[in-house]
Short mmCIF file of C-alpha atoms in Angstrom, two decimals:
data_model
loop_
_atom_site.label_atom_id
_atom_site.label_comp_id
_atom_site.label_asym_id
_atom_site.label_seq_id
_atom_site.Cartn_x
_atom_site.Cartn_y
_atom_site.Cartn_z
CA MET A 1054 -23.41 51.13 -65.56
CA ALA A 1055 -26.05 49.71 -68.95
CA THR A 1056 -27.82 47.31 -67.90
CA ILE A 1057 -28.69 43.74 -70.36
CA ALA A 1058 -32.35 43.74 -71.52
CA PRO A 1059 -33.83 40.55 -70.67
CA VAL A 1060 -34.32 38.07 -72.80
CA HIS A 1061 -37.38 37.39 -73.99
CA PRO A 1062 -38.20 33.51 -73.11
CA VAL A 1063 -39.46 32.94 -76.72
CA ASP A 1064 -35.45 33.87 -77.41
CA GLU A 1065 -33.85 31.74 -74.53
CA VAL A 1066 -31.63 30.12 -76.04
CA PRO A 1067 -31.46 26.11 -73.63
CA PRO A 1068 -28.06 23.68 -72.98
CA VAL A 1069 -27.48 21.52 -75.87
CA ARG A 1070 -29.02 18.73 -73.14
CA GLN A 1071 -32.44 20.35 -72.88
CA LEU A 1072 -32.82 20.94 -76.81
CA THR A 1073 -32.29 17.87 -78.00
CA ALA A 1074 -35.45 16.67 -75.29
CA PHE A 1075 -37.37 19.31 -75.83
CA GLY A 1076 -37.02 18.88 -79.72
CA LEU A 1077 -37.33 15.21 -79.68
CA GLN A 1078 -40.57 15.33 -77.68
CA HIS A 1079 -42.43 17.91 -80.23
CA VAL A 1080 -40.91 15.82 -82.81
CA LEU A 1081 -42.74 12.49 -81.85
CA ALA A 1082 -45.80 14.69 -80.78
CA MET A 1083 -46.38 15.43 -84.35
CA TYR A 1084 -45.06 12.92 -86.42
CA ALA A 1085 -48.01 10.41 -87.19
CA GLY A 1086 -50.39 13.20 -88.42
CA ALA A 1087 -46.83 14.83 -90.39
CA VAL A 1088 -46.70 11.15 -92.11
CA ALA A 1089 -50.15 10.75 -92.51
CA VAL A 1090 -50.92 12.34 -95.41
CA PRO A 1091 -48.36 11.09 -97.36
CA LEU A 1092 -49.75 8.15 -97.04
CA ILE A 1093 -53.65 8.81 -97.61
CA VAL A 1094 -52.58 10.32 -100.82
CA GLY A 1095 -50.34 8.09 -102.14
CA GLY A 1096 -52.25 5.38 -100.63
CA ALA A 1097 -55.74 6.09 -102.88
CA MET A 1098 -53.21 7.21 -106.10
CA LYS A 1099 -51.91 2.84 -105.57
CA LEU A 1100 -48.55 4.50 -105.41
CA SER A 1101 -45.87 1.39 -105.13
CA PRO A 1102 -44.37 1.28 -101.45
CA ALA A 1103 -40.92 2.56 -102.77
CA ASP A 1104 -42.69 5.57 -103.95
CA LEU A 1105 -45.47 6.10 -100.38
CA ALA A 1106 -41.16 5.23 -98.30
CA TYR A 1107 -39.91 8.36 -100.67
CA LEU A 1108 -43.11 10.44 -100.33
CA ILE A 1109 -42.83 10.09 -96.65
CA THR A 1110 -39.22 10.71 -96.80
CA ALA A 1111 -39.59 13.99 -98.63
CA ASP A 1112 -41.99 14.71 -96.03
CA LEU A 1113 -40.22 15.19 -93.27
CA LEU A 1114 -36.89 16.42 -95.19
CA VAL A 1115 -39.15 19.55 -96.02
CA CYS A 1116 -41.51 19.10 -93.17
CA GLY A 1117 -37.98 19.85 -91.00
CA ILE A 1118 -36.85 22.65 -93.75
CA ALA A 1119 -40.27 24.50 -92.74
CA THR A 1120 -39.69 24.74 -89.00
CA LEU A 1121 -36.17 26.17 -89.28
CA ILE A 1122 -37.58 28.68 -91.65
CA GLN A 1123 -40.53 29.85 -89.63
CA CYS A 1124 -38.61 29.22 -86.49
CA VAL A 1125 -35.45 30.94 -87.30
CA GLY A 1126 -36.60 32.80 -89.70
CA PHE A 1127 -35.25 35.35 -92.26
CA TRP A 1128 -35.61 39.00 -93.63
CA ARG A 1129 -39.37 38.70 -94.08
CA PHE A 1130 -39.35 35.41 -93.40
CA GLY A 1131 -40.56 33.22 -90.04
CA VAL A 1132 -42.73 34.00 -86.75
CA ARG A 1133 -39.96 33.76 -85.00
CA LEU A 1134 -42.10 31.56 -82.84
CA PRO A 1135 -42.67 27.90 -81.41
CA ILE A 1136 -44.36 26.84 -84.09
CA MET A 1137 -44.19 23.03 -86.24
CA GLN A 1138 -44.85 23.25 -89.40
CA GLY A 1139 -47.09 20.18 -91.09
CA CYS A 1140 -48.94 18.86 -94.13
CA THR A 1141 -52.44 19.98 -94.01
CA PHE A 1142 -55.52 17.42 -94.36
CA ALA A 1143 -56.94 20.62 -95.50
CA ALA A 1144 -55.02 20.29 -98.96
CA VAL A 1145 -56.17 15.82 -98.90
CA SER A 1146 -59.39 15.77 -100.43
CA PRO A 1147 -58.40 18.13 -103.38
CA MET A 1148 -54.49 16.27 -103.72
CA VAL A 1149 -56.87 12.45 -104.00
CA LEU A 1150 -59.30 14.21 -106.52
CA ILE A 1151 -56.41 15.82 -108.80
CA GLY A 1152 -53.99 12.77 -109.00
CA THR A 1153 -56.61 10.49 -109.12
CA THR A 1154 -59.11 12.30 -111.85
CA GLY A 1155 -55.74 12.03 -114.98
CA GLY A 1156 -52.86 14.57 -113.09
CA GLY A 1157 -51.30 12.69 -111.11
CA LEU A 1158 -48.13 14.19 -108.96
CA PRO A 1159 -46.99 16.53 -111.51
CA ALA A 1160 -50.84 18.33 -111.56
CA ILE A 1161 -50.98 17.71 -107.36
CA TYR A 1162 -47.20 19.25 -107.35
CA GLY A 1163 -48.17 21.72 -109.66
CA SER A 1164 -50.63 23.41 -107.96
CA VAL A 1165 -49.43 23.20 -104.65
CA ILE A 1166 -46.26 25.36 -106.52
CA VAL A 1167 -48.73 28.21 -107.85
CA ALA A 1168 -50.83 28.14 -104.00
CA GLY A 1169 -47.41 28.75 -102.54
CA LEU A 1170 -46.52 30.86 -104.51
CA ALA A 1171 -49.73 32.95 -103.97
CA ILE A 1172 -49.79 32.48 -100.01
CA VAL A 1173 -46.70 34.62 -99.85
CA LEU A 1174 -47.94 37.02 -102.26
CA LEU A 1175 -51.35 37.51 -100.10
CA ALA A 1176 -49.65 37.41 -96.46
CA PRO A 1177 -49.30 41.51 -96.27
CA VAL A 1178 -53.20 41.41 -97.30
CA PHE A 1179 -54.00 38.86 -94.17
CA GLY A 1180 -51.38 40.87 -91.69
CA ARG A 1181 -54.18 43.41 -91.89
CA LEU A 1182 -57.08 41.05 -90.93
CA LEU A 1183 -55.33 40.76 -87.49
CA ARG A 1184 -57.26 43.64 -86.00
CA PHE A 1185 -60.69 41.09 -87.23
CA PHE A 1186 -59.26 39.07 -83.88
CA PRO A 1187 -60.08 40.33 -80.63
CA PRO A 1188 -60.35 38.31 -76.85
CA LEU A 1189 -63.37 37.06 -77.77
CA VAL A 1190 -62.54 35.74 -81.05
CA THR A 1191 -58.86 34.69 -80.61
CA GLY A 1192 -60.26 32.81 -77.69
CA THR A 1193 -62.94 30.54 -78.95
CA VAL A 1194 -60.69 29.63 -82.19
CA ILE A 1195 -58.42 27.96 -79.65
CA LEU A 1196 -61.03 26.55 -77.62
CA ILE A 1197 -61.99 24.91 -81.49
CA ILE A 1198 -58.26 24.20 -82.23
CA GLY A 1199 -57.95 21.64 -78.92
CA VAL A 1200 -61.21 20.45 -79.02
CA SER A 1201 -61.79 19.23 -82.36
CA LEU A 1202 -57.91 17.52 -81.98
CA LEU A 1203 -59.75 15.39 -79.73
CA PRO A 1204 -60.83 12.72 -81.40
CA VAL A 1205 -57.15 12.40 -83.04
CA ALA A 1206 -56.32 11.71 -79.99
CA GLY A 1207 -59.33 9.48 -79.29
CA ASN A 1208 -58.48 7.12 -81.96
CA TRP A 1209 -54.92 7.36 -81.67
CA ALA A 1210 -55.68 5.69 -78.49
CA ALA A 1211 -58.10 3.24 -79.48
CA GLY A 1212 -55.10 1.73 -81.88
CA GLY A 1213 -55.08 3.99 -84.83
CA VAL A 1214 -58.14 4.27 -87.23
CA GLY A 1215 -58.43 1.37 -90.15
CA SER A 1216 -56.02 -0.96 -87.44
CA LYS A 1217 -57.49 -4.24 -86.64
CA ASP A 1218 -57.98 -4.35 -82.76
CA PHE A 1219 -59.33 -0.13 -83.04
CA GLY A 1220 -61.19 0.42 -79.71
CA GLU A 1221 -59.65 -3.22 -77.41
CA PRO A 1222 -59.29 -2.06 -74.13
CA LYS A 1223 -55.94 -3.60 -74.39
CA ASN A 1224 -55.12 -0.32 -76.37
CA LEU A 1225 -57.04 2.14 -73.63
CA ALA A 1226 -55.27 0.66 -70.78
CA LEU A 1227 -51.33 1.54 -72.53
CA ALA A 1228 -53.27 5.11 -73.51
CA GLY A 1229 -54.32 5.39 -70.44
CA PHE A 1230 -51.43 3.48 -68.84
CA VAL A 1231 -49.10 6.97 -70.97
CA LEU A 1232 -51.89 9.56 -69.11
CA THR A 1233 -50.78 8.82 -66.18
CA VAL A 1234 -47.17 8.79 -66.04
CA VAL A 1235 -47.13 12.06 -67.76
CA LEU A 1236 -49.50 13.70 -65.19
CA GLY A 1237 -47.40 11.27 -62.29
CA VAL A 1238 -43.78 12.88 -64.03
CA GLN A 1239 -45.70 16.35 -64.69
CA ARG A 1240 -46.69 16.35 -60.53
CA PHE A 1241 -43.88 14.32 -58.54
CA ALA A 1242 -40.72 14.65 -60.38
CA PRO A 1243 -38.48 17.47 -61.02
CA ALA A 1244 -39.14 20.87 -62.46
CA PHE A 1245 -36.53 20.28 -65.74
CA LEU A 1246 -38.68 16.27 -66.27
CA GLY A 1247 -41.45 17.73 -65.18
CA ARG A 1248 -41.07 19.76 -68.79
CA ILE A 1249 -40.25 16.56 -70.97
CA ALA A 1250 -43.71 15.10 -69.50
CA VAL A 1251 -44.54 13.63 -72.53
CA LEU A 1252 -41.27 11.98 -73.99
CA ILE A 1253 -40.83 10.32 -70.50
CA GLY A 1254 -44.64 8.61 -70.86
CA ILE A 1255 -44.04 8.31 -74.08
CA ALA A 1256 -40.65 6.38 -73.59
CA VAL A 1257 -42.02 4.30 -71.01
CA GLY A 1258 -45.21 3.21 -72.53
CA LEU A 1259 -42.76 2.16 -75.46
CA ALA A 1260 -41.24 0.11 -73.01
CA VAL A 1261 -44.45 -1.73 -71.72
CA ALA A 1262 -45.65 -2.19 -75.33
CA VAL A 1263 -42.42 -3.80 -77.09
CA PRO A 1264 -42.72 -6.17 -74.66
CA PHE A 1265 -46.83 -6.96 -75.04
CA GLY A 1266 -46.89 -6.79 -78.71
CA PHE A 1267 -48.08 -3.83 -79.77
CA THR A 1268 -45.45 -2.29 -82.31
CA ASP A 1269 -43.07 -4.50 -84.43
CA PHE A 1270 -39.89 -3.08 -85.93
CA GLY A 1271 -39.39 -5.54 -89.15
CA GLY A 1272 -39.99 -2.53 -91.03
CA VAL A 1273 -36.55 -1.18 -89.83
CA GLY A 1274 -34.33 -3.45 -91.04
CA ASP A 1275 -36.39 -2.69 -94.46
CA ALA A 1276 -35.58 0.79 -94.61
CA ASP A 1277 -32.52 2.16 -96.30
CA TRP A 1278 -29.58 4.11 -94.38
CA VAL A 1279 -30.30 7.21 -96.35
CA GLY A 1280 -32.68 8.80 -98.69
CA ILE A 1281 -32.16 12.07 -100.12
CA SER A 1282 -35.07 13.22 -102.33
CA THR A 1283 -34.66 15.73 -105.46
CA PRO A 1284 -36.57 17.50 -107.36
CA PHE A 1285 -38.96 17.42 -109.26
CA HIS A 1286 -38.65 13.25 -108.70
CA PHE A 1287 -41.86 11.89 -110.20
CA GLY A 1288 -41.63 14.64 -113.16
CA ALA A 1289 -42.11 18.50 -114.16
CA PRO A 1290 -44.86 19.88 -112.58
CA SER A 1291 -47.58 21.15 -114.66
CA PHE A 1292 -50.44 23.51 -114.59
CA HIS A 1293 -53.95 23.12 -114.35
CA ALA A 1294 -56.22 25.52 -114.15
CA SER A 1295 -59.56 23.71 -112.20
CA ALA A 1296 -56.69 21.87 -109.97
CA ILE A 1297 -54.76 25.57 -109.67
CA VAL A 1298 -57.97 26.61 -108.02
CA SER A 1299 -58.99 24.20 -105.57
CA MET A 1300 -55.33 24.32 -104.13
CA LEU A 1301 -56.08 28.01 -103.63
CA VAL A 1302 -59.59 27.64 -101.91
CA VAL A 1303 -57.31 25.13 -99.91
CA ALA A 1304 -54.85 27.88 -99.18
CA LEU A 1305 -57.03 30.41 -97.38
CA VAL A 1306 -58.41 27.64 -95.79
CA THR A 1307 -54.86 27.22 -94.16
CA MET A 1308 -54.11 30.85 -94.11
CA THR A 1309 -57.09 31.24 -91.67
CA GLU A 1310 -56.30 27.85 -89.26
CA THR A 1311 -52.78 29.05 -89.30
CA THR A 1312 -53.44 32.51 -88.30
CA GLY A 1313 -54.92 31.07 -85.12
CA ASP A 1314 -52.53 28.31 -84.36
CA PHE A 1315 -49.56 31.91 -84.65
CA ILE A 1316 -52.58 33.56 -82.17
CA ALA A 1317 -52.72 30.54 -79.71
CA VAL A 1318 -49.19 30.65 -79.63
CA GLY A 1319 -48.67 33.53 -78.65
CA GLU A 1320 -50.56 34.19 -76.39
CA MET A 1321 -49.17 30.82 -74.78
CA THR A 1322 -45.78 32.24 -75.12
CA GLY A 1323 -46.61 36.03 -73.92
CA ARG A 1324 -45.40 37.31 -77.39
CA PRO A 1325 -48.83 38.36 -79.03
CA ILE A 1326 -48.62 38.14 -82.88
CA GLU A 1327 -48.86 41.62 -84.47
CA ARG A 1328 -49.61 42.76 -88.35
CA ARG A 1329 -46.03 42.51 -89.24
CA THR A 1330 -45.12 39.35 -87.74
CA LEU A 1331 -48.36 37.62 -88.35
CA ALA A 1332 -47.66 37.92 -92.22
CA ASP A 1333 -43.53 37.06 -91.56
CA GLY A 1334 -45.23 33.56 -90.48
CA LEU A 1335 -48.23 33.59 -93.76
CA ARG A 1336 -45.49 34.31 -95.56
CA ALA A 1337 -42.80 31.78 -94.60
CA ASP A 1338 -45.90 28.83 -95.04
CA GLY A 1339 -45.66 30.14 -98.92
CA LEU A 1340 -42.74 29.32 -99.45
CA SER A 1341 -42.75 25.99 -97.57
CA THR A 1342 -45.25 24.91 -99.60
CA VAL A 1343 -43.89 25.99 -103.04
CA LEU A 1344 -40.40 23.88 -101.32
CA GLY A 1345 -43.51 20.97 -101.25
CA GLY A 1346 -44.05 20.99 -104.76
CA VAL A 1347 -40.03 21.52 -105.83
CA PHE A 1348 -38.76 18.35 -103.42
CA ASN A 1349 -41.93 16.04 -104.18
CA THR A 1350 -44.56 16.86 -101.06
CA PHE A 1351 -47.25 19.33 -100.22
CA PRO A 1352 -48.73 22.63 -98.97
CA TYR A 1353 -46.96 23.30 -95.34
CA THR A 1354 -49.19 25.24 -92.56
CA ALA A 1355 -48.61 25.26 -88.49
CA PHE A 1356 -49.65 22.31 -86.76
CA ALA A 1357 -51.40 22.24 -84.15
CA GLN A 1358 -51.27 19.94 -82.10
CA ASN A 1359 -47.46 21.30 -81.08
CA VAL A 1360 -49.56 24.43 -79.60
CA GLY A 1361 -50.88 22.13 -76.88
CA LEU A 1362 -47.31 20.51 -76.69
CA VAL A 1363 -45.94 24.34 -75.58
CA GLY A 1364 -48.31 25.08 -73.45
CA MET A 1365 -49.12 22.50 -70.95
CA THR A 1366 -44.92 22.56 -70.77
CA ARG A 1367 -44.21 26.05 -70.38
CA VAL A 1368 -40.97 25.30 -72.47
CA ARG A 1369 -41.46 28.75 -74.78
CA SER A 1370 -38.39 29.15 -76.39
CA ARG A 1371 -38.09 29.29 -80.34
CA TRP A 1372 -35.15 26.97 -79.92
CA VAL A 1373 -36.36 24.01 -78.65
CA VAL A 1374 -38.32 23.91 -82.00
CA ALA A 1375 -36.05 24.89 -83.97
CA ALA A 1376 -34.22 21.37 -82.99
CA ALA A 1377 -36.80 19.61 -83.32
CA GLY A 1378 -37.12 20.75 -87.48
CA GLY A 1379 -33.31 19.97 -87.46
CA ILE A 1380 -34.46 16.32 -86.21
CA LEU A 1381 -36.70 15.87 -89.23
CA VAL A 1382 -34.27 16.83 -91.87
CA VAL A 1383 -32.08 13.77 -89.94
CA LEU A 1384 -35.12 11.76 -90.09
CA GLY A 1385 -36.09 12.94 -93.71
CA LEU A 1386 -32.63 12.29 -94.50
CA LEU A 1387 -32.30 8.91 -93.10
CA PRO A 1388 -34.75 6.75 -93.62
CA LYS A 1389 -34.03 3.60 -91.48
CA LEU A 1390 -34.27 6.42 -87.74
CA GLY A 1391 -37.95 7.35 -89.14
CA ALA A 1392 -39.44 3.58 -88.90
CA VAL A 1393 -37.96 3.30 -85.39
CA VAL A 1394 -40.24 6.19 -84.86
CA ALA A 1395 -43.07 5.03 -87.20
CA ALA A 1396 -42.81 2.24 -84.74
CA ILE A 1397 -44.49 3.98 -81.60
CA PRO A 1398 -47.66 2.40 -81.51
CA ALA A 1399 -50.61 4.24 -81.64
CA PRO A 1400 -51.93 3.88 -78.59
CA VAL A 1401 -48.42 5.25 -76.42
CA LEU A 1402 -49.43 8.77 -78.53
CA GLY A 1403 -52.96 9.37 -77.47
CA GLY A 1404 -52.74 8.52 -74.13
CA ALA A 1405 -50.40 11.60 -74.53
CA GLY A 1406 -52.15 13.55 -76.79
CA LEU A 1407 -54.95 13.70 -74.66
CA VAL A 1408 -53.61 16.17 -72.67
CA MET A 1409 -51.60 17.90 -75.10
CA PHE A 1410 -55.04 18.99 -77.02
CA GLY A 1411 -56.71 19.39 -74.26
CA THR A 1412 -54.50 21.81 -72.97
CA VAL A 1413 -55.08 24.36 -76.16
CA ALA A 1414 -58.53 23.92 -74.93
CA ALA A 1415 -58.31 25.22 -72.05
CA SER A 1416 -55.66 27.83 -73.85
CA GLY A 1417 -58.62 28.84 -74.66
CA LEU A 1418 -60.63 28.70 -72.23
CA ARG A 1419 -58.54 31.18 -69.78
CA THR A 1420 -58.14 34.12 -73.50
CA LEU A 1421 -61.53 33.71 -73.15
CA ALA A 1422 -61.77 34.70 -69.08
CA GLU A 1423 -60.23 38.03 -70.30
CA VAL A 1424 -63.48 38.84 -72.24
CA ASP A 1425 -67.05 40.37 -70.48
CA PHE A 1426 -70.13 38.44 -71.60
CA ARG A 1427 -72.28 40.47 -69.39
CA GLY A 1428 -75.10 42.46 -70.86
CA ASN A 1429 -74.15 41.77 -74.82
CA ASP A 1430 -74.20 39.10 -77.32
CA ASN A 1431 -70.50 37.86 -76.48
CA LEU A 1432 -71.73 34.60 -75.07
CA THR A 1433 -73.76 33.63 -78.37
CA VAL A 1434 -70.97 34.22 -81.35
CA VAL A 1435 -68.63 31.72 -78.79
CA ALA A 1436 -72.17 29.02 -78.42
CA VAL A 1437 -72.40 29.04 -82.55
CA SER A 1438 -68.89 29.38 -83.72
CA VAL A 1439 -68.29 26.59 -81.31
CA ALA A 1440 -71.20 24.65 -82.49
CA ILE A 1441 -70.19 25.18 -86.21
CA GLY A 1442 -66.86 24.69 -85.95
CA MET A 1443 -67.31 20.91 -83.71
CA LEU A 1444 -70.18 19.73 -86.62
CA PRO A 1445 -67.76 18.60 -89.45
CA VAL A 1446 -65.73 16.84 -86.49
CA GLY A 1447 -69.02 14.86 -84.78
CA VAL A 1448 -70.25 14.31 -88.16
CA PRO A 1449 -67.90 14.27 -90.87
CA THR A 1450 -70.56 13.06 -93.76
CA VAL A 1451 -72.12 16.57 -92.60
CA TYR A 1452 -71.13 18.04 -96.02
CA GLU A 1453 -70.94 15.41 -98.49
CA LYS A 1454 -73.07 16.96 -100.73
CA PHE A 1455 -72.00 20.13 -101.30
CA PRO A 1456 -69.14 20.92 -103.85
CA ASP A 1457 -65.55 20.28 -103.50
CA TRP A 1458 -64.64 24.04 -102.23
CA PHE A 1459 -67.36 24.20 -99.71
CA GLN A 1460 -66.13 21.16 -98.08
CA THR A 1461 -62.99 22.19 -98.52
CA VAL A 1462 -63.71 25.10 -96.07
CA MET A 1463 -66.27 23.54 -94.10
CA ASN A 1464 -64.94 20.38 -93.67
CA SER A 1465 -62.22 21.82 -91.43
CA GLY A 1466 -63.52 22.86 -87.84
CA ILE A 1467 -61.05 25.15 -87.56
CA SER A 1468 -61.33 26.86 -90.37
CA ALA A 1469 -65.23 27.09 -90.21
CA GLY A 1470 -64.78 27.82 -86.76
CA CYS A 1471 -62.59 30.25 -87.02
CA LEU A 1472 -64.74 31.87 -89.88
CA THR A 1473 -68.10 31.98 -87.68
CA ALA A 1474 -66.63 33.71 -85.09
CA ILE A 1475 -65.25 36.52 -87.41
CA VAL A 1476 -68.38 36.87 -88.43
CA LEU A 1477 -70.44 36.94 -85.88
CA ASN A 1478 -67.92 39.51 -83.90
CA LEU A 1479 -68.73 41.88 -86.88
CA LEU A 1480 -71.97 41.46 -86.65
CA PHE A 1481 -72.82 42.01 -83.19
CA ASN A 1482 -69.89 44.04 -82.18
CA HIS A 1483 -69.13 46.38 -85.51
CA LEU A 1484 -72.38 46.81 -87.11
CA PRO A 1485 -75.20 49.37 -85.03
CA GLY A 1486 -76.93 47.57 -81.71
CA ARG A 1487 -80.38 48.14 -82.29
CA ALA A 1488 -82.76 51.19 -81.22
CA GLY A 1489 -82.80 52.47 -77.19
CA SER A 1490 -79.63 49.87 -76.54
CA ALA A 1491 -78.05 50.73 -73.83
CA GLU A 1492 -74.33 49.57 -74.91
CA THR A 1493 -75.07 51.47 -78.75
CA SER A 1494 -75.14 55.15 -76.81
CA THR A 1495 -72.62 54.54 -74.69
CA GLU A 1496 -69.44 52.26 -76.60
CA PRO A 1497 -66.97 54.13 -77.75
CA GLU A 1498 -67.04 54.06 -80.78
CA ASP A 1499 -63.03 53.14 -81.65
CA ALA A 1500 -62.91 49.94 -78.74
CA PRO A 1501 -62.18 47.04 -79.37
CA ALA A 1502 -65.03 44.89 -80.69
CA GLY A 1503 -65.25 41.92 -78.27
CA ALA A 1504 -62.45 42.60 -75.69
#
């Protein structure tokens, strides 16, 4: 009698009730980061409130479409893992520069479209680089991703960057309360509720925040019921060489970051990334970025915020994140619902973010536990890579005197740390060893470096 092959947890489809709850949890985890890029870029260009609202709804719509492409996939597009997509922060500085020096939004969108096409073409080349990501490098990159995200959670917990009451004890108390609820649910509640601990923590935190005046739902009444983003709303794209070059640098940075996120989720879900799947995932990033340029938004990449949620909840189904993509599409088409989600106060998200982002860092440590650190220089590789990766996180202005292209690469702690780990692994584990080294004379030539 024929036996039915077991379904991998990544491909399992939970019941609709769980899909909705788990998906909403992912949306809440990434919402603040998702709308930050259009707010920053639009604010720097002094756009009207109506245009800012348009940028946000367009961003949410394409976020959802990009997530669906990445999770569900078609042909050679999509990594088919639980990966949320969002606008990359690596592009913020170049886009602000392009938009405020005469090119405006059309020049931004022209460079974004070209960058997306370049990512599609370069995806197979990047796929061949997977052999340079042994556990030594992947564990280090995952650790850097988690630690570099912690300041984001810290800023949320303190009230949000730029808020008048930033750092007030009441904000940190609310964040601490949400964190306590999340941990309590995860430890003592039934298994299903434990998997939506973040959602419950945010809901309880919001219920407490409203009577204490932490949030204002006034923006909900002002928002439109329906909003549809049309192609080239701000005019036909224009193509400027300098803008395109800077956005191509951003494309290389985001491809590096996305590779790290893919590897992290692959480790957490038990479906390791292969060369072809990496290329398919990057190709989906490129297609989503092209759509971003067409539908009035920005470059897209895997969102590291949600990597921690996958590790923490141990819900590995890609269909859960696809459901989150569907929710984002609805939010992009119904601005009033988006305004409700936007009213969640930053400290509530901060309390949940602390445990999620810490989970990413802990996953990196778990991967590094598989690495042999005896009689080699692997500890140096980890130490220096983490140090370089944390430098722009701890000292944000450290590279402000350097050229723009250098800042684009190195101001991202994830890309800086990833590139450092790759280079140091090649230096210490691929190049011929020192004369008389025992490891040089006994290690097989085709042994995986850093493993």
